[in-house]
Amino acid sequence: MNNHLLSRRTALKTTALATASLLAPSLRASAPPRDVPWLAEIQQPPAMLPDDAPKLTDLLIDNQGRKITTPAAWKTRREELRRWWLDFLGPMPAERNTAPKLTVLEEDRPEGVIRQLVRYEIEPGITTEAYLLKPQKQTAKAPGIAVFHSTVNYTIRQPAGLEGPPEKFFGLRYAQKGCICFCPRNFLWPEISTTERLNTNSEVKKLADRAPRSKGMAKMLFDSLVAIDILAALPEVDPARLGSVGHSLGAKETLYLAAFDDRVKATVSSEGGIGTKFSNWDAPWYLGSSIKEPTFTHEHHELLALAAPRPFLLLGGNSADGDRGWPFISAALPVYELYGKPARLGQFNHAKGHAVPPEAEEKIEQWLLTYL
């Protein structure tokens, strides 16, 4: 059966990990009509790889050691990798049905934008909040962007443009550019409050009590899938033009969302640590300590390959990401090229640390507005 012909209603009634939002993209995906002018530049290796740049497995070798040269052969290998990662993450903490109803708690109208604080049920009996931002004037359906905050105690107030450095006001910025942005709160902060402190141990324990086989990253993936469900269901949103962006913690969420939800057509991941050894991926709220065992032989270039051929931009500053992340791009590019050229995957290293400097802001904007 053609996965793209599955109805949304039928797909959402199945277990979340088997839903249409986790399906492989069409091997004949149509190419966007244009590209960013600097695409070739972000597909060039650094002058010298750091000593800690990893050596990664060849993605185009099947489980019998044969070279993969056709889209059909990759489709089989893709499904094997996809299934391995989903099994490793464990089951989603709940099933997804229809997009949850939003209750508006607050509303204001800054600088041409309608900004709403909304509450919704993320799991049965568990509510959370997000900011929904949209242009005050809209004449046609608009792109929708899921925006994921970084590790700050003011959480969703950051992308909503209410607190923190302006360069991370992604939700407000792209609503002003004509997009509809949904900014969900990460589960590690149980309440929206400028005084609420991160309490990872408490929230990880709560997750383990109700979903003992689910890793923290499974919960984050589930929550991001729900965010896309919500965006896709909004009447103002064009469901064929959905994207995501995140920095640091939020970049980790965009990576997994891109890999497992083919509704997401363009992704920006900024300084999340693409390699499992680049940041604290072994924390219990992400993947857990098992990734440090010698028996763990997988890496995140496999997730980049699962996102192919959808546009994916990796941003680094030589902190969590940067030159040492090049092997991930290099390994995934041949998979992208199986779908045709140009491959819309690359890395931009601004070399300014764990930040979003002006040149990165410009790249993010051009990427999202070009490919959405």
Short mmCIF file of C-alpha atoms in Angstrom, two decimals:
data_model
loop_
_atom_site.label_atom_id
_atom_site.label_comp_id
_atom_site.label_asym_id
_atom_site.label_seq_id
_atom_site.Cartn_x
_atom_site.Cartn_y
_atom_site.Cartn_z
CA MET A 1 0.00 0.00 0.00
CA ASN A 2 1.26 3.48 -0.80
CA ASN A 3 2.01 5.02 2.58
CA HIS A 4 1.14 8.48 1.37
CA LEU A 5 -2.40 7.33 0.55
CA LEU A 6 -3.13 6.31 4.11
CA SER A 7 -5.75 8.57 5.54
CA ARG A 8 -4.85 10.62 8.57
CA ARG A 9 -7.73 9.12 10.51
CA THR A 10 -6.70 5.54 9.83
CA ALA A 11 -3.05 6.24 10.56
CA LEU A 12 -3.66 7.97 13.88
CA LYS A 13 -5.77 5.08 15.15
CA THR A 14 -2.81 2.73 14.98
CA THR A 15 -0.06 2.56 17.54
CA ALA A 16 1.98 5.78 17.40
CA LEU A 17 5.18 4.10 16.30
CA ALA A 18 3.44 2.63 13.26
CA THR A 19 1.58 5.75 12.24
CA ALA A 20 1.79 7.46 8.90
CA SER A 21 3.86 10.16 10.54
CA LEU A 22 6.67 7.62 10.93
CA LEU A 23 6.61 6.34 7.36
CA ALA A 24 9.31 6.39 4.74
CA PRO A 25 9.22 9.23 2.22
CA SER A 26 8.32 8.49 -1.35
CA LEU A 27 11.32 7.41 -3.39
CA ARG A 28 10.01 9.72 -6.10
CA ALA A 29 9.61 12.77 -3.90
CA SER A 30 9.22 15.91 -5.97
CA ALA A 31 12.09 18.37 -5.71
CA PRO A 32 11.52 21.89 -4.42
CA PRO A 33 11.73 24.40 -7.29
CA ARG A 34 14.66 26.35 -5.81
CA ASP A 35 17.61 26.05 -3.44
CA VAL A 36 19.57 28.26 -1.08
CA PRO A 37 22.47 29.81 -3.03
CA TRP A 38 25.03 28.46 -0.54
CA LEU A 39 24.00 24.81 -0.70
CA ALA A 40 27.27 23.68 -2.28
CA GLU A 41 29.29 25.54 0.37
CA ILE A 42 27.77 23.58 3.26
CA GLN A 43 28.60 20.30 1.58
CA GLN A 44 32.35 20.88 1.66
CA PRO A 45 34.50 19.24 4.36
CA PRO A 46 36.50 21.39 6.79
CA ALA A 47 40.15 21.99 5.95
CA MET A 48 41.14 19.59 8.72
CA LEU A 49 39.04 17.20 10.77
CA PRO A 50 39.56 17.32 14.55
CA ASP A 51 41.06 14.28 16.22
CA ASP A 52 37.74 13.45 17.84
CA ALA A 53 35.82 13.32 14.55
CA PRO A 54 34.32 9.81 14.48
CA LYS A 55 34.69 7.14 11.83
CA LEU A 56 31.19 6.08 10.85
CA THR A 57 29.75 3.02 9.18
CA ASP A 58 28.83 3.07 5.50
CA LEU A 59 25.07 3.52 5.30
CA LEU A 60 24.88 2.05 1.82
CA ILE A 61 25.96 -1.44 2.82
CA ASP A 62 23.16 -3.92 3.51
CA ASN A 63 23.15 -6.47 6.31
CA GLN A 64 24.76 -9.02 4.01
CA GLY A 65 27.67 -6.74 3.16
CA ARG A 66 26.44 -5.80 -0.32
CA LYS A 67 26.66 -2.28 -1.71
CA ILE A 68 23.32 -0.46 -1.97
CA THR A 69 23.05 1.32 -5.30
CA THR A 70 19.32 1.68 -5.90
CA PRO A 71 16.45 3.41 -4.11
CA ALA A 72 14.65 0.07 -3.79
CA ALA A 73 17.58 -1.52 -1.98
CA TRP A 74 17.89 1.51 0.30
CA LYS A 75 14.19 1.31 1.13
CA THR A 76 14.78 -2.12 2.69
CA ARG A 77 17.83 -0.96 4.63
CA ARG A 78 16.03 2.20 5.68
CA GLU A 79 13.22 0.23 7.23
CA GLU A 80 15.72 -1.94 9.13
CA LEU A 81 17.42 1.13 10.60
CA ARG A 82 14.13 2.81 11.38
CA ARG A 83 12.83 -0.24 13.17
CA TRP A 84 16.05 -0.68 15.16
CA TRP A 85 15.94 2.88 16.47
CA LEU A 86 12.26 2.74 17.35
CA ASP A 87 12.79 -0.53 19.20
CA PHE A 88 15.76 0.98 21.01
CA LEU A 89 13.76 4.06 22.08
CA GLY A 90 10.95 1.89 23.38
CA PRO A 91 7.23 2.43 22.97
CA MET A 92 5.67 5.85 22.86
CA PRO A 93 4.22 6.78 26.28
CA ALA A 94 0.68 6.94 24.84
CA GLU A 95 -1.25 6.53 21.61
CA ARG A 96 -1.95 9.48 19.40
CA ASN A 97 -5.48 9.93 18.17
CA THR A 98 -6.79 13.17 16.74
CA ALA A 99 -4.85 16.35 17.44
CA PRO A 100 -5.64 17.53 20.98
CA LYS A 101 -7.92 20.48 21.55
CA LEU A 102 -6.20 23.75 22.43
CA THR A 103 -7.49 25.95 25.24
CA VAL A 104 -6.34 29.56 25.01
CA LEU A 105 -5.10 30.85 28.37
CA GLU A 106 -3.64 34.20 27.31
CA GLU A 107 -3.39 36.28 24.16
CA ASP A 108 -1.50 39.37 23.10
CA ARG A 109 -0.62 40.96 19.76
CA PRO A 110 3.00 42.04 19.49
CA GLU A 111 4.38 43.49 16.27
CA GLY A 112 1.82 42.12 13.81
CA VAL A 113 1.51 38.71 15.48
CA ILE A 114 -1.22 36.97 17.44
CA ARG A 115 0.54 35.20 20.33
CA GLN A 116 -1.49 32.73 22.37
CA LEU A 117 -0.53 30.69 25.39
CA VAL A 118 -2.45 27.43 24.98
CA ARG A 119 -2.98 24.33 27.09
CA TYR A 120 -3.67 20.83 25.78
CA GLU A 121 -3.69 17.21 26.88
CA ILE A 122 -0.37 15.65 25.86
CA GLU A 123 -1.08 12.24 27.43
CA PRO A 124 -4.28 10.97 29.02
CA GLY A 125 -4.77 13.03 32.16
CA ILE A 126 -1.58 15.07 31.62
CA THR A 127 -1.69 18.61 30.28
CA THR A 128 1.04 20.89 29.05
CA GLU A 129 1.37 24.34 27.54
CA ALA A 130 2.74 25.85 24.37
CA TYR A 131 2.78 29.17 22.57
CA LEU A 132 0.98 29.44 19.26
CA LEU A 133 2.05 32.40 17.15
CA LYS A 134 0.52 33.46 13.84
CA PRO A 135 0.37 36.56 11.64
CA GLN A 136 -2.45 38.97 12.38
CA LYS A 137 -3.11 39.26 8.64
CA GLN A 138 -3.22 36.08 6.61
CA THR A 139 -4.75 35.64 3.17
CA ALA A 140 -3.83 32.02 2.44
CA LYS A 141 -2.72 28.88 4.21
CA ALA A 142 0.75 29.34 5.67
CA PRO A 143 3.73 27.11 6.48
CA GLY A 144 3.76 25.69 10.00
CA ILE A 145 6.92 25.45 12.10
CA ALA A 146 7.43 23.49 15.32
CA VAL A 147 9.90 25.46 17.45
CA PHE A 148 11.73 23.76 20.32
CA HIS A 149 13.30 25.74 23.16
CA SER A 150 16.75 25.18 24.63
CA THR A 151 17.66 24.38 28.25
CA VAL A 152 16.37 27.48 29.99
CA ASN A 153 13.97 27.71 32.90
CA TYR A 154 11.72 30.14 31.00
CA THR A 155 11.21 27.36 28.41
CA ILE A 156 8.56 28.33 25.84
CA ARG A 157 8.81 32.01 26.66
CA GLN A 158 12.11 31.89 24.74
CA PRO A 159 10.85 31.01 21.24
CA ALA A 160 7.69 33.04 21.86
CA GLY A 161 9.82 36.19 22.16
CA LEU A 162 9.00 36.92 25.79
CA GLU A 163 12.32 36.28 27.51
CA GLY A 164 15.94 35.63 26.68
CA PRO A 165 18.21 36.67 23.81
CA PRO A 166 16.33 37.89 20.71
CA GLU A 167 18.25 35.63 18.34
CA LYS A 168 16.41 32.67 19.84
CA PHE A 169 12.94 34.18 19.39
CA PHE A 170 12.34 31.76 16.51
CA GLY A 171 8.58 31.50 16.99
CA LEU A 172 8.02 35.25 17.04
CA ARG A 173 10.45 35.81 14.17
CA TYR A 174 8.84 33.36 11.77
CA ALA A 175 5.30 34.37 12.67
CA GLN A 176 6.35 37.87 11.63
CA LYS A 177 7.57 36.32 8.37
CA GLY A 178 4.15 34.81 7.69
CA CYS A 179 4.49 31.35 9.25
CA ILE A 180 2.43 29.76 11.99
CA CYS A 181 4.64 28.60 14.84
CA PHE A 182 3.92 26.16 17.63
CA CYS A 183 6.34 26.19 20.57
CA PRO A 184 5.75 23.24 22.96
CA ARG A 185 7.30 22.88 26.39
CA ASN A 186 9.72 20.02 26.99
CA PHE A 187 8.44 17.46 29.50
CA LEU A 188 11.39 18.05 31.85
CA TRP A 189 9.67 21.27 33.01
CA PRO A 190 6.26 20.28 34.40
CA GLU A 191 4.93 23.84 34.61
CA ILE A 192 5.31 27.11 32.77
CA SER A 193 6.90 29.49 35.20
CA THR A 194 9.84 31.86 35.18
CA THR A 195 10.78 30.45 38.59
CA GLU A 196 10.24 26.76 37.81
CA ARG A 197 13.56 24.95 37.94
CA LEU A 198 14.61 22.01 35.82
CA ASN A 199 14.01 18.83 37.82
CA THR A 200 15.16 16.02 35.58
CA ASN A 201 15.21 13.29 38.23
CA SER A 202 11.58 13.87 39.20
CA GLU A 203 10.26 14.02 35.65
CA VAL A 204 12.28 11.01 34.46
CA LYS A 205 10.92 9.01 37.40
CA LYS A 206 7.35 10.01 36.55
CA LEU A 207 7.91 8.90 32.96
CA ALA A 208 9.44 5.59 34.09
CA ASP A 209 6.47 4.95 36.40
CA ARG A 210 3.91 5.31 33.63
CA ALA A 211 6.02 4.12 30.66
CA PRO A 212 8.81 1.92 32.09
CA ARG A 213 10.14 0.75 28.71
CA SER A 214 10.26 4.21 27.13
CA LYS A 215 13.46 6.22 27.00
CA GLY A 216 13.36 9.95 27.59
CA MET A 217 13.96 10.56 23.90
CA ALA A 218 10.88 8.48 23.08
CA LYS A 219 8.84 10.90 25.18
CA MET A 220 10.42 13.90 23.47
CA LEU A 221 9.73 12.35 20.07
CA PHE A 222 6.13 11.66 21.05
CA ASP A 223 5.62 15.24 22.21
CA SER A 224 7.11 16.61 19.00
CA LEU A 225 4.87 14.35 16.89
CA VAL A 226 1.88 15.76 18.76
CA ALA A 227 3.13 19.27 18.00
CA ILE A 228 3.11 18.40 14.31
CA ASP A 229 -0.36 16.84 14.67
CA ILE A 230 -1.56 20.16 16.10
CA LEU A 231 0.03 22.26 13.37
CA ALA A 232 -1.25 19.99 10.60
CA ALA A 233 -4.80 20.22 11.97
CA LEU A 234 -4.92 24.03 12.18
CA PRO A 235 -7.10 25.44 9.39
CA GLU A 236 -4.63 28.27 8.76
CA VAL A 237 -1.72 25.87 8.12
CA ASP A 238 -0.73 24.22 4.86
CA PRO A 239 -0.03 20.65 6.07
CA ALA A 240 2.30 20.06 3.12
CA ARG A 241 4.63 22.84 4.35
CA LEU A 242 5.69 21.86 7.87
CA GLY A 243 9.15 22.44 9.35
CA SER A 244 11.03 22.48 12.62
CA VAL A 245 13.86 24.39 14.26
CA GLY A 246 15.61 24.10 17.60
CA HIS A 247 18.80 25.03 19.41
CA SER A 248 20.71 22.86 21.91
CA LEU A 249 18.07 20.71 23.65
CA GLY A 250 15.64 21.76 20.93
CA ALA A 251 18.11 20.67 18.24
CA LYS A 252 18.05 17.13 19.63
CA GLU A 253 14.28 17.10 19.29
CA THR A 254 14.39 18.35 15.70
CA LEU A 255 16.86 15.59 14.76
CA TYR A 256 14.57 12.81 15.96
CA LEU A 257 11.47 14.48 14.60
CA ALA A 258 13.04 14.77 11.13
CA ALA A 259 14.03 11.12 11.19
CA PHE A 260 10.63 9.76 12.19
CA ASP A 261 8.04 12.13 10.76
CA ASP A 262 8.01 12.60 7.01
CA ARG A 263 5.43 15.38 7.32
CA VAL A 264 8.35 17.60 8.33
CA LYS A 265 9.67 19.00 5.06
CA ALA A 266 12.55 21.17 6.34
CA THR A 267 14.63 21.03 9.51
CA VAL A 268 17.26 23.15 11.25
CA SER A 269 19.24 21.62 14.12
CA SER A 270 21.53 24.08 15.91
CA GLU A 271 24.24 22.95 18.33
CA GLY A 272 22.46 19.86 19.63
CA GLY A 273 25.46 17.56 19.40
CA ILE A 274 24.88 15.35 16.35
CA GLY A 275 27.14 12.60 17.69
CA THR A 276 26.11 10.49 20.65
CA LYS A 277 29.47 11.32 22.23
CA PHE A 278 29.30 15.05 21.47
CA SER A 279 27.02 15.98 24.37
CA ASN A 280 25.05 14.40 27.20
CA TRP A 281 23.06 11.93 25.10
CA ASP A 282 23.73 9.29 27.78
CA ALA A 283 21.58 11.18 30.30
CA PRO A 284 18.45 9.27 31.38
CA TRP A 285 16.18 11.92 29.89
CA TYR A 286 17.71 11.27 26.46
CA LEU A 287 19.07 7.83 25.50
CA GLY A 288 20.48 6.52 28.76
CA SER A 289 23.78 4.95 29.75
CA SER A 290 23.47 1.96 27.40
CA ILE A 291 24.88 4.06 24.55
CA LYS A 292 28.25 3.97 26.32
CA GLU A 293 28.42 0.18 26.18
CA PRO A 294 30.68 -1.47 23.56
CA THR A 295 27.64 -3.29 22.20
CA PHE A 296 26.04 0.00 21.12
CA THR A 297 27.25 0.33 17.53
CA HIS A 298 24.77 2.79 16.05
CA GLU A 299 25.17 6.53 15.46
CA HIS A 300 23.08 9.49 14.43
CA HIS A 301 24.20 9.51 10.80
CA GLU A 302 21.53 6.82 10.55
CA LEU A 303 18.90 9.34 11.64
CA LEU A 304 20.11 11.86 9.07
CA ALA A 305 19.72 9.14 6.45
CA LEU A 306 16.18 8.43 7.64
CA ALA A 307 15.37 12.11 7.03
CA ALA A 308 16.43 11.92 3.37
CA PRO A 309 15.57 13.50 1.00
CA ARG A 310 13.93 16.22 3.09
CA PRO A 311 16.10 19.34 3.61
CA PHE A 312 18.17 19.21 6.83
CA LEU A 313 20.58 21.93 7.97
CA LEU A 314 23.03 21.22 10.80
CA LEU A 315 24.43 24.32 12.51
CA GLY A 316 27.47 24.28 14.76
CA GLY A 317 29.85 26.64 16.48
CA ASN A 318 32.60 24.16 17.39
CA SER A 319 30.93 23.54 20.73
CA ALA A 320 28.33 20.73 20.66
CA ASP A 321 28.55 20.69 16.86
CA GLY A 322 31.09 21.90 14.36
CA ASP A 323 33.95 20.48 12.33
CA ARG A 324 33.88 17.13 14.12
CA GLY A 325 30.32 16.66 12.92
CA TRP A 326 31.31 16.63 9.26
CA PRO A 327 31.52 12.79 9.05
CA PHE A 328 27.78 12.65 9.80
CA ILE A 329 27.00 14.84 6.81
CA SER A 330 29.49 13.01 4.62
CA ALA A 331 27.98 9.64 5.53
CA ALA A 332 24.39 10.72 4.87
CA LEU A 333 24.97 12.65 1.63
CA PRO A 334 25.19 9.49 -0.55
CA VAL A 335 21.79 8.42 0.77
CA TYR A 336 20.32 11.81 -0.10
CA GLU A 337 21.84 11.52 -3.56
CA LEU A 338 20.01 8.23 -4.17
CA TYR A 339 16.87 10.36 -4.34
CA GLY A 340 18.48 12.73 -6.85
CA LYS A 341 20.64 15.82 -6.86
CA PRO A 342 21.08 18.32 -5.43
CA ALA A 343 21.11 16.75 -1.98
CA ARG A 344 19.56 19.21 0.46
CA LEU A 345 21.72 18.37 3.45
CA GLY A 346 24.68 20.24 4.86
CA GLN A 347 26.52 21.74 7.81
CA PHE A 348 27.27 25.40 8.51
CA ASN A 349 29.93 26.02 11.15
CA HIS A 350 29.91 29.61 12.40
CA ALA A 351 32.71 28.77 14.88
CA LYS A 352 31.24 31.05 17.58
CA GLY A 353 30.44 28.52 20.25
CA HIS A 354 27.11 27.41 21.66
CA ALA A 355 25.24 30.38 20.23
CA VAL A 356 23.10 31.66 17.36
CA PRO A 357 25.14 34.52 15.89
CA PRO A 358 23.75 36.76 13.10
CA GLU A 359 25.23 34.65 10.31
CA ALA A 360 23.48 31.58 11.74
CA GLU A 361 20.20 33.50 12.05
CA GLU A 362 20.47 34.40 8.38
CA LYS A 363 21.14 30.80 7.34
CA ILE A 364 18.20 29.48 9.40
CA GLU A 365 15.82 32.00 7.87
CA GLN A 366 16.93 31.34 4.32
CA TRP A 367 16.72 27.57 4.81
CA LEU A 368 13.23 27.52 6.27
CA LEU A 369 11.72 30.12 3.97
CA THR A 370 13.27 28.51 0.90
CA TYR A 371 12.23 24.93 1.61
CA LEU A 372 8.83 25.66 3.10
#
